[in-house]
mmCIF file of N, CA and C in Angstrom:
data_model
loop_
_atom_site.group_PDB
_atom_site.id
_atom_site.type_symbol
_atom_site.label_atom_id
_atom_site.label_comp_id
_atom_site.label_asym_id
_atom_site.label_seq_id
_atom_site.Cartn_x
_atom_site.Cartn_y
_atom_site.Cartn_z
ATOM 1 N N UNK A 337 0.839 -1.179 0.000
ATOM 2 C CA UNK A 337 0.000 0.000 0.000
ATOM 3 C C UNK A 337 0.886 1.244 0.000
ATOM 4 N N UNK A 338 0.323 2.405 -0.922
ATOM 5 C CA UNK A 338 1.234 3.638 -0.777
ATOM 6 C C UNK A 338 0.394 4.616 -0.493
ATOM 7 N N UNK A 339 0.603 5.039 0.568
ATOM 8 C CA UNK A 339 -0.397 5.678 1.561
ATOM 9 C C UNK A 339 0.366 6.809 1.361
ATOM 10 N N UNK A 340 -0.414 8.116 1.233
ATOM 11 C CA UNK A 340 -0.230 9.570 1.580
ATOM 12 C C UNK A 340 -0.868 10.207 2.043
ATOM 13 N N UNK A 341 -0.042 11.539 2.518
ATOM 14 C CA UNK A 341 -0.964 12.532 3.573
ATOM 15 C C UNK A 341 -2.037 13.192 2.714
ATOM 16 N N UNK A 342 -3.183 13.160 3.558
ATOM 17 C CA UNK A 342 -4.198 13.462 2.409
ATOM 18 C C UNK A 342 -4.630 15.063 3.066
ATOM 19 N N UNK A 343 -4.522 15.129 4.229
ATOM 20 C CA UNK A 343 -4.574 16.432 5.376
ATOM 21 C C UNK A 343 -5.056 16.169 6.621
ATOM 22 N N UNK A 344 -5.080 16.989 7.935
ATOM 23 C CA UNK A 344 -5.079 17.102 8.978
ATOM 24 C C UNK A 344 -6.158 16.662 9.485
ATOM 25 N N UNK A 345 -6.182 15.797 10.762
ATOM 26 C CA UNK A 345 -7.539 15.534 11.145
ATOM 27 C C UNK A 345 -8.419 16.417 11.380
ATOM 28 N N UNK A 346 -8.195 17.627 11.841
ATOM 29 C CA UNK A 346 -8.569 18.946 12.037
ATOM 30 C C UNK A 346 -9.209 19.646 11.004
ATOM 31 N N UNK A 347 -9.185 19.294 9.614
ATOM 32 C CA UNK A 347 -9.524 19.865 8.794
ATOM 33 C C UNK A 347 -10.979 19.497 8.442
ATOM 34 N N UNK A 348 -11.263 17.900 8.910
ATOM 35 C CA UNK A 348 -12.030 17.423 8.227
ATOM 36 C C UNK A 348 -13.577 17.159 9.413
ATOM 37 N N UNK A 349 -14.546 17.884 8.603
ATOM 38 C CA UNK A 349 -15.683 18.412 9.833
ATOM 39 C C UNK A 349 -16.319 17.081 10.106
ATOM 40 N N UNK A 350 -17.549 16.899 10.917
ATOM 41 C CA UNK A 350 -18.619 16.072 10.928
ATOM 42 C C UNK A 350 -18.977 15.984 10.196
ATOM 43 N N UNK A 351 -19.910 16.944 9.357
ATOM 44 C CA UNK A 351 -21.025 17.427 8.176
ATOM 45 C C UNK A 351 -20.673 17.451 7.041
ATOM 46 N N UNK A 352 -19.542 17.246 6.482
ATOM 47 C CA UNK A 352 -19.173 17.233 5.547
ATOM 48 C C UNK A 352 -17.639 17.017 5.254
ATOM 49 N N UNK A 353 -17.564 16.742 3.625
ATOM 50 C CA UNK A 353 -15.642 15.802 3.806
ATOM 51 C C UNK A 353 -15.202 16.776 3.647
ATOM 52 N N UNK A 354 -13.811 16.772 3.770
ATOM 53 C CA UNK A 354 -12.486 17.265 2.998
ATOM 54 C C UNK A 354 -12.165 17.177 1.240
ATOM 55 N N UNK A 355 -11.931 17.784 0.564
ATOM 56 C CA UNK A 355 -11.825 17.712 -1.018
ATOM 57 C C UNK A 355 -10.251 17.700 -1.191
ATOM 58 N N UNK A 356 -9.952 16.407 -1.406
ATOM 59 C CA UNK A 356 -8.031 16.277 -2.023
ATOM 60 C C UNK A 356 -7.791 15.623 -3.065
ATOM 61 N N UNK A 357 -6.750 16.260 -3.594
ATOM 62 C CA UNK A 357 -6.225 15.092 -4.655
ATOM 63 C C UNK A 357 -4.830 14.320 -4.852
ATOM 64 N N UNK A 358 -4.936 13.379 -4.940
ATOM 65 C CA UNK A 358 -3.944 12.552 -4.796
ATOM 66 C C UNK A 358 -3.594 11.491 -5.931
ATOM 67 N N UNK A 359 -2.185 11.575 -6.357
ATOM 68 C CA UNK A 359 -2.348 11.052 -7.529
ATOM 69 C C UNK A 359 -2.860 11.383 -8.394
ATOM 70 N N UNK A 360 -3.539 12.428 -9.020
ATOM 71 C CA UNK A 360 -4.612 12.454 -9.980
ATOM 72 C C UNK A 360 -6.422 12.329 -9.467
ATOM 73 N N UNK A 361 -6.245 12.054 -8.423
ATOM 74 C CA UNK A 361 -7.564 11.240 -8.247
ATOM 75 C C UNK A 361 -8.345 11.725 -7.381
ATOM 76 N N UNK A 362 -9.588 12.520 -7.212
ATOM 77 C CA UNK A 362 -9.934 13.856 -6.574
ATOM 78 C C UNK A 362 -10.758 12.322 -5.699
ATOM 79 N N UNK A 363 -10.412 12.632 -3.999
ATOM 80 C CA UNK A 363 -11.046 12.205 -2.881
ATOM 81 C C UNK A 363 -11.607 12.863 -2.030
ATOM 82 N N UNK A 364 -12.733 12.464 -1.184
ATOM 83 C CA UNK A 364 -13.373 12.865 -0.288
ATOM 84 C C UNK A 364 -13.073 12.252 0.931
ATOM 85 N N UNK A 365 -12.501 12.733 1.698
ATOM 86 C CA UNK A 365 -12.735 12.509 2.968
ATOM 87 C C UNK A 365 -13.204 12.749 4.372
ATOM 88 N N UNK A 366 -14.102 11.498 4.710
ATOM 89 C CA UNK A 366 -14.930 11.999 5.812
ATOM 90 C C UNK A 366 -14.632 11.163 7.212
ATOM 91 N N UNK A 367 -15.862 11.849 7.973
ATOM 92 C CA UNK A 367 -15.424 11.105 8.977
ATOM 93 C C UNK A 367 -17.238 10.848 9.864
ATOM 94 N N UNK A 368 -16.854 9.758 10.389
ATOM 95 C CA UNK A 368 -18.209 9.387 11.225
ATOM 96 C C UNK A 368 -18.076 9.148 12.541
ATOM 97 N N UNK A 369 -18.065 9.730 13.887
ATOM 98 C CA UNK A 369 -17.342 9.453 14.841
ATOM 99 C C UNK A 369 -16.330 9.841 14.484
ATOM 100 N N UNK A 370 -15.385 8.969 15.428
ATOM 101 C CA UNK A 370 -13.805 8.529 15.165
ATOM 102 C C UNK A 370 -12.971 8.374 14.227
ATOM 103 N N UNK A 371 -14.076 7.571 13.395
ATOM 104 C CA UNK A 371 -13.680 6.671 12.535
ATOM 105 C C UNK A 371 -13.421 7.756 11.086
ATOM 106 N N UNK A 372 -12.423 7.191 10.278
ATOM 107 C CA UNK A 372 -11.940 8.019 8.828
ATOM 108 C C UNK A 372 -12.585 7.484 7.544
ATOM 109 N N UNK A 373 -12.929 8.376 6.207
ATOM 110 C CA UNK A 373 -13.030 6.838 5.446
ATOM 111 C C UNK A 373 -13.053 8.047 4.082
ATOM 112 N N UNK A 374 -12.783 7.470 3.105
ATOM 113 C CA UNK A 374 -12.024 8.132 1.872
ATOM 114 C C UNK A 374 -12.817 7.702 0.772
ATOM 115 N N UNK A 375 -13.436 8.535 -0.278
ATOM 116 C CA UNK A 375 -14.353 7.850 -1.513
ATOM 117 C C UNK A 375 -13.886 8.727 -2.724
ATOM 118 N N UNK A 376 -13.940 8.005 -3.776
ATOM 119 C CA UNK A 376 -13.786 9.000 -5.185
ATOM 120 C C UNK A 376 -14.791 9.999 -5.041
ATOM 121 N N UNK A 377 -14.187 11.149 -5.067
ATOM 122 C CA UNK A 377 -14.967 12.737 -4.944
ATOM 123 C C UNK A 377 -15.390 13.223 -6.322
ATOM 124 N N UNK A 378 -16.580 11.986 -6.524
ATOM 125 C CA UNK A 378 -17.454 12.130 -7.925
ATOM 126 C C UNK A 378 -18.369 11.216 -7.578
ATOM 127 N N UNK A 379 -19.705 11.966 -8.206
ATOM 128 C CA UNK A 379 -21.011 11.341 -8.004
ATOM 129 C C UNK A 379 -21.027 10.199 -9.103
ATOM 130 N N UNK A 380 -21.642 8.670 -9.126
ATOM 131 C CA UNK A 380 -21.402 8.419 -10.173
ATOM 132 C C UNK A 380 -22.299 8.261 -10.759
ATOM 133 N N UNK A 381 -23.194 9.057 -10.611
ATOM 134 C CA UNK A 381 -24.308 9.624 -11.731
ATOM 135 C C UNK A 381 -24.332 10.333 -12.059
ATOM 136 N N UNK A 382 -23.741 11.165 -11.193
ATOM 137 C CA UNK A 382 -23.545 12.938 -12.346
ATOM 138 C C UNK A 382 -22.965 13.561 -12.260
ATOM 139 N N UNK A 383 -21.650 12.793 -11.727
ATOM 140 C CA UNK A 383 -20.378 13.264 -12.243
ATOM 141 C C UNK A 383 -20.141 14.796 -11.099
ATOM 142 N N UNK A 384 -20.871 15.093 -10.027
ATOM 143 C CA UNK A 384 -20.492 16.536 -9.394
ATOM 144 C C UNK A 384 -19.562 15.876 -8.221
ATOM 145 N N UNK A 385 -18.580 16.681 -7.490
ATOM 146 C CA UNK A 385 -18.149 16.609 -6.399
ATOM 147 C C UNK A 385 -19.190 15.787 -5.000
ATOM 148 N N UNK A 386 -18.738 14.711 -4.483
ATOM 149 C CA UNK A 386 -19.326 14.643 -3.380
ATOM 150 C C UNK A 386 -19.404 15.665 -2.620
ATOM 151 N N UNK A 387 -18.030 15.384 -2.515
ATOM 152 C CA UNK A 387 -17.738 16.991 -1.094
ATOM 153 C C UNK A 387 -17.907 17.908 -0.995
ATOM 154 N N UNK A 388 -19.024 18.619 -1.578
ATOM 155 C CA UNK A 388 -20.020 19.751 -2.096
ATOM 156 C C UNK A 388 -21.311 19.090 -1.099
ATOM 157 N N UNK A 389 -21.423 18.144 -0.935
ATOM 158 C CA UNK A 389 -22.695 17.624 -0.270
ATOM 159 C C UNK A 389 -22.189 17.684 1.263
ATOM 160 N N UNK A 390 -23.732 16.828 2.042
ATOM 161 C CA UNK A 390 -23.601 16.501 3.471
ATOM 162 C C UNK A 390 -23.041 14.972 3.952
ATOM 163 N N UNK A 391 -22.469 14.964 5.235
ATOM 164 C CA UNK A 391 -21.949 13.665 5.395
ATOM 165 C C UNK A 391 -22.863 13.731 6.910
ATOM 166 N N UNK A 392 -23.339 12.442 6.673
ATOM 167 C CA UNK A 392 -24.113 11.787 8.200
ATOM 168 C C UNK A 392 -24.689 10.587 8.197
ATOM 169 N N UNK A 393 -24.510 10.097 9.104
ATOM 170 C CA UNK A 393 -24.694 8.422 8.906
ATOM 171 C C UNK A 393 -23.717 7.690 8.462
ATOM 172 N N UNK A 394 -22.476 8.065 8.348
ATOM 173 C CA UNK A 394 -22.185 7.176 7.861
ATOM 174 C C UNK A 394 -22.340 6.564 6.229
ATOM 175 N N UNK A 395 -22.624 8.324 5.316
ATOM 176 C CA UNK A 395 -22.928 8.352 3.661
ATOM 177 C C UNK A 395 -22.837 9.748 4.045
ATOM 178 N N UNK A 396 -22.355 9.596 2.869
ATOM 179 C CA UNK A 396 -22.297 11.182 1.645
ATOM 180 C C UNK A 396 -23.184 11.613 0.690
ATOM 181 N N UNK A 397 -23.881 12.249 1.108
ATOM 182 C CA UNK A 397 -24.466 13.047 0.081
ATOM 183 C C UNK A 397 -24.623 14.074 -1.121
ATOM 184 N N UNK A 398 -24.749 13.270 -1.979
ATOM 185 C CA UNK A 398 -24.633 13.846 -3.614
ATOM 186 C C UNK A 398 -25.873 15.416 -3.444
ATOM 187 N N UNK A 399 -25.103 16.440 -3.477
ATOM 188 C CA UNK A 399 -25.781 17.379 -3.250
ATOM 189 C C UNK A 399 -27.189 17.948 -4.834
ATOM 190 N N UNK A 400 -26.767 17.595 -5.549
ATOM 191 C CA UNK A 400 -27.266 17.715 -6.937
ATOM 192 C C UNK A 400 -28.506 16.820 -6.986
ATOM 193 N N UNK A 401 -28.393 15.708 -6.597
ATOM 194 C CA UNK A 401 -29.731 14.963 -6.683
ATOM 195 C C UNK A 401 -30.364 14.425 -5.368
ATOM 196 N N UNK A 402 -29.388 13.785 -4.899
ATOM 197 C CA UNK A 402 -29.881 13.410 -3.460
ATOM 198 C C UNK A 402 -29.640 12.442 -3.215
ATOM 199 N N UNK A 403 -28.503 11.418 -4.164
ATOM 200 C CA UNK A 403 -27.928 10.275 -3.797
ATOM 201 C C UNK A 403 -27.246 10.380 -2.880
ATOM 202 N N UNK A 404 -27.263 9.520 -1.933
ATOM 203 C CA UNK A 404 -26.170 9.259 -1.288
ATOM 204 C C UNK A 404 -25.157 8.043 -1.531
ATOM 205 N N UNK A 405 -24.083 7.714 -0.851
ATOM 206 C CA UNK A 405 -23.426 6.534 -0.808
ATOM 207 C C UNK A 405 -22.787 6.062 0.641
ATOM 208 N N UNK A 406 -22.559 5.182 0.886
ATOM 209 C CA UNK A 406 -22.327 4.589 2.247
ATOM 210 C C UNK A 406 -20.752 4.525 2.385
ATOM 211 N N UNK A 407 -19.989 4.903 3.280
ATOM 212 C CA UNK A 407 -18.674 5.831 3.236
ATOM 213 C C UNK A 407 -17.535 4.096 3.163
ATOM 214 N N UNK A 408 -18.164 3.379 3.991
ATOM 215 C CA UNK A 408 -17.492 2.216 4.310
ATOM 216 C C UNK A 408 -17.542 0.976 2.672
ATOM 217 N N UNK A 409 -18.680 1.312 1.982
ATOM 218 C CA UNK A 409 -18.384 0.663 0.870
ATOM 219 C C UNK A 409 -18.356 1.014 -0.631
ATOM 220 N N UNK A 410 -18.866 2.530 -0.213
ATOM 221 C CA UNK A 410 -19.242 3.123 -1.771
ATOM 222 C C UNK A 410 -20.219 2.740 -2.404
ATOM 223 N N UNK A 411 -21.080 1.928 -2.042
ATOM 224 C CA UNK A 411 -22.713 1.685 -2.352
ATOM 225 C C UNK A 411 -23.516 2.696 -2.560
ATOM 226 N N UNK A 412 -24.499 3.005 -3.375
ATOM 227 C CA UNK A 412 -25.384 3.794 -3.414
ATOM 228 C C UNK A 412 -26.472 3.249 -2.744
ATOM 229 N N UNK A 413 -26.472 4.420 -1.501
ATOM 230 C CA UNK A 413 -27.918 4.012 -0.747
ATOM 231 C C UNK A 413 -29.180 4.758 -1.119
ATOM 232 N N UNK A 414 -29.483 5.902 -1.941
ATOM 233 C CA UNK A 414 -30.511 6.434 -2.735
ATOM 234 C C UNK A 414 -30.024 6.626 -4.544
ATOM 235 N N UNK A 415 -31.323 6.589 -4.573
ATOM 236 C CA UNK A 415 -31.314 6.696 -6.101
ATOM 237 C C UNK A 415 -31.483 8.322 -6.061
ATOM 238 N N UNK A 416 -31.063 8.759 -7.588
ATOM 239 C CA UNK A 416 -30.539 8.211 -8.621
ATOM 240 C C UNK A 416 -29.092 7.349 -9.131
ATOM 241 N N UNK A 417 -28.654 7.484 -8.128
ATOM 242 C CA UNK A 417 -27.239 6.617 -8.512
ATOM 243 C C UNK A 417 -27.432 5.135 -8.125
ATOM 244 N N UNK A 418 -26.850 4.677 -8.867
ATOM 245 C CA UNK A 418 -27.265 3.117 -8.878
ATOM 246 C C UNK A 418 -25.571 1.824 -9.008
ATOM 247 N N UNK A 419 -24.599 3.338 -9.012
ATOM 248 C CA UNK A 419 -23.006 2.388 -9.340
ATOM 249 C C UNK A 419 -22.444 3.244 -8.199
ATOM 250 N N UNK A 420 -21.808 2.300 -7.667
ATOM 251 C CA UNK A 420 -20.527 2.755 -6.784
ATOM 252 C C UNK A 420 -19.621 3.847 -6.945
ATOM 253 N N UNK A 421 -19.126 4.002 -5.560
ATOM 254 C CA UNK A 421 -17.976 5.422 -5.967
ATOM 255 C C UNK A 421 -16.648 4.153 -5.530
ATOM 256 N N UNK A 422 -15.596 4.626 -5.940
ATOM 257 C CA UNK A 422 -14.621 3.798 -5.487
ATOM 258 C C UNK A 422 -14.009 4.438 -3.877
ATOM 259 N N UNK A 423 -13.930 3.232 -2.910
ATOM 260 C CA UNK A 423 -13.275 3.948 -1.647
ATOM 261 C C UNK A 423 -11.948 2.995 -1.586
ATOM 262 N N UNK A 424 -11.167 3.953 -0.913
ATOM 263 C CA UNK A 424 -9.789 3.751 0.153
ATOM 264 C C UNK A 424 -9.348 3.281 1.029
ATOM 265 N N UNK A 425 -8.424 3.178 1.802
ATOM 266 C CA UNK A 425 -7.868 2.751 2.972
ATOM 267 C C UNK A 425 -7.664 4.059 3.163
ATOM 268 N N UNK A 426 -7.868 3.610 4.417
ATOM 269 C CA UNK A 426 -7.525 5.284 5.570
ATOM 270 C C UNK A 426 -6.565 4.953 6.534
ATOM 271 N N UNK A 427 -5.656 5.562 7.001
ATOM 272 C CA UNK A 427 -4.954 5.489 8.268
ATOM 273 C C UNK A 427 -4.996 6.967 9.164
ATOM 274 N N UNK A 428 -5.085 6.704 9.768
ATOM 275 C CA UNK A 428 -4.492 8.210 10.898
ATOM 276 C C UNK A 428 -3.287 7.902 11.462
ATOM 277 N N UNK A 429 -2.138 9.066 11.515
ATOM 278 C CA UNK A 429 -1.240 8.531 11.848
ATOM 279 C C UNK A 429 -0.955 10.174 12.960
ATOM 280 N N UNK A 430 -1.153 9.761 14.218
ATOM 281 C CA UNK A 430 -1.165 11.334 14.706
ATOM 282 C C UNK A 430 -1.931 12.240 14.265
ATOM 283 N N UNK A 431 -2.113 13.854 13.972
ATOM 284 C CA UNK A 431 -3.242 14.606 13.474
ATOM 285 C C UNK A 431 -3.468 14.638 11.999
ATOM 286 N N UNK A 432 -3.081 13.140 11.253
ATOM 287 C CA UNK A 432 -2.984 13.513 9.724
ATOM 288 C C UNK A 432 -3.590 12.328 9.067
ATOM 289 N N UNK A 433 -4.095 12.244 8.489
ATOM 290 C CA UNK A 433 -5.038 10.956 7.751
ATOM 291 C C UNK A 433 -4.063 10.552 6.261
ATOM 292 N N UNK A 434 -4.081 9.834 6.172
ATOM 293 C CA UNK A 434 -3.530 9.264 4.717
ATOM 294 C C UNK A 434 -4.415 8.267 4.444
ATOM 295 N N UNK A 435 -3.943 8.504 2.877
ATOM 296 C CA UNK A 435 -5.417 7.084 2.346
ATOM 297 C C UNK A 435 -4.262 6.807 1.033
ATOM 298 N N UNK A 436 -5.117 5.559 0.778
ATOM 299 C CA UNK A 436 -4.242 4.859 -0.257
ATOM 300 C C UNK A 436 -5.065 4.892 -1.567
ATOM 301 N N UNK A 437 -4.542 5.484 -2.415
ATOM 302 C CA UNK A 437 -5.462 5.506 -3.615
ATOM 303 C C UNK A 437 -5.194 4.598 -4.595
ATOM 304 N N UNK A 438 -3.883 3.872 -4.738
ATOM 305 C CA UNK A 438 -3.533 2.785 -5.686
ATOM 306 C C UNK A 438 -4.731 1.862 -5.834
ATOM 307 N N UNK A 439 -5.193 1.064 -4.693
ATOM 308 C CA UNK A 439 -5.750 0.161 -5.011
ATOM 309 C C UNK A 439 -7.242 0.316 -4.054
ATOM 310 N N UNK A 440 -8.206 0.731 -5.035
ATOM 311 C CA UNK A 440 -9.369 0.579 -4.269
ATOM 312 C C UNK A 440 -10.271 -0.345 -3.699
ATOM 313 N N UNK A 441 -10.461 -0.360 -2.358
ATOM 314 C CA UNK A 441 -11.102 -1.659 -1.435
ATOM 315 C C UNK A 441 -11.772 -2.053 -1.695
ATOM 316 N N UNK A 442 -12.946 -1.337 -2.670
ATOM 317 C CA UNK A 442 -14.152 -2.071 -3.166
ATOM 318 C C UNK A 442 -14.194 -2.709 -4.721
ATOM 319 N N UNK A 443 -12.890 -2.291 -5.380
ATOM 320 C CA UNK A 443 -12.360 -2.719 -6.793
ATOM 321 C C UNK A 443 -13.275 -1.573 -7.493
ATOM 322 N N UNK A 444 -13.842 -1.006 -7.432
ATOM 323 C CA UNK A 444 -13.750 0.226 -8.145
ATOM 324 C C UNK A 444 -12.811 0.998 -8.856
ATOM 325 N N UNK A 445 -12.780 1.093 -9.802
ATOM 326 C CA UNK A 445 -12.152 1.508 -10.727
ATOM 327 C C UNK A 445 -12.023 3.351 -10.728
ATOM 328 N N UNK A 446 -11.483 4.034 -9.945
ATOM 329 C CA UNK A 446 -11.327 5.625 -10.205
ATOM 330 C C UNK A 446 -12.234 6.033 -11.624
ATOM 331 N N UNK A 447 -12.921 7.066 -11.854
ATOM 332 C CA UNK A 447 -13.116 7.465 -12.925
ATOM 333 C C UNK A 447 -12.185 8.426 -13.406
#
């Protein structure tokens, strides 16, 4: 795994992710609780920024239509989206999160 700093734990609210790019590959990262979790920062129905939307529960919300997706697998839990976002590995390492974008956990393919 090639994990990089993606930014500060501090940066990244309840309500909504963080917008980074890494590699090429624009991510969202959020957080639920404690817990960290990293998704391709594209709707994959229409193509807008997640991280323009709300995060709660444990999903992200596609602000444009009203999809959401579930942070831990990239599932679409409302329609209109019906295909996955690709997610990450997360680490925290002290106040800084890194995620691994090489190889996505759910085999999602980056768009």
């Amino acid at each position: 795994m090639a994990f990089q700093r993606a930014c500060a734990t501090s940066e990244v609210r309840e309500d909504q992710a963080t917008a980074v790019t890494l590699d090429g590959i624009d991510v969202a990262v959020a957080k639920d609780g404690e817990d960290f979790y990293a998704v391709q920062d594209l709707c994959s129905h229409a193509h807008v920024a997640l991280s323009e939307g709300e995060v709660a529960d444990c999903a992200i919300e596609c602000w444009l239509h009203g999809s959401t997706f579930d942070l831990r697998t990239g599932k679409p839990m409302a329609l209109p989206a019906s295909e996955p976002v690709a997610t990450f590995a997360v680490e925290v390492r002290g106040d800084d999160v890194f995620v691994d974008v090489a190889t996505p956990l759910n085999g999602v393919t980056p768009a």
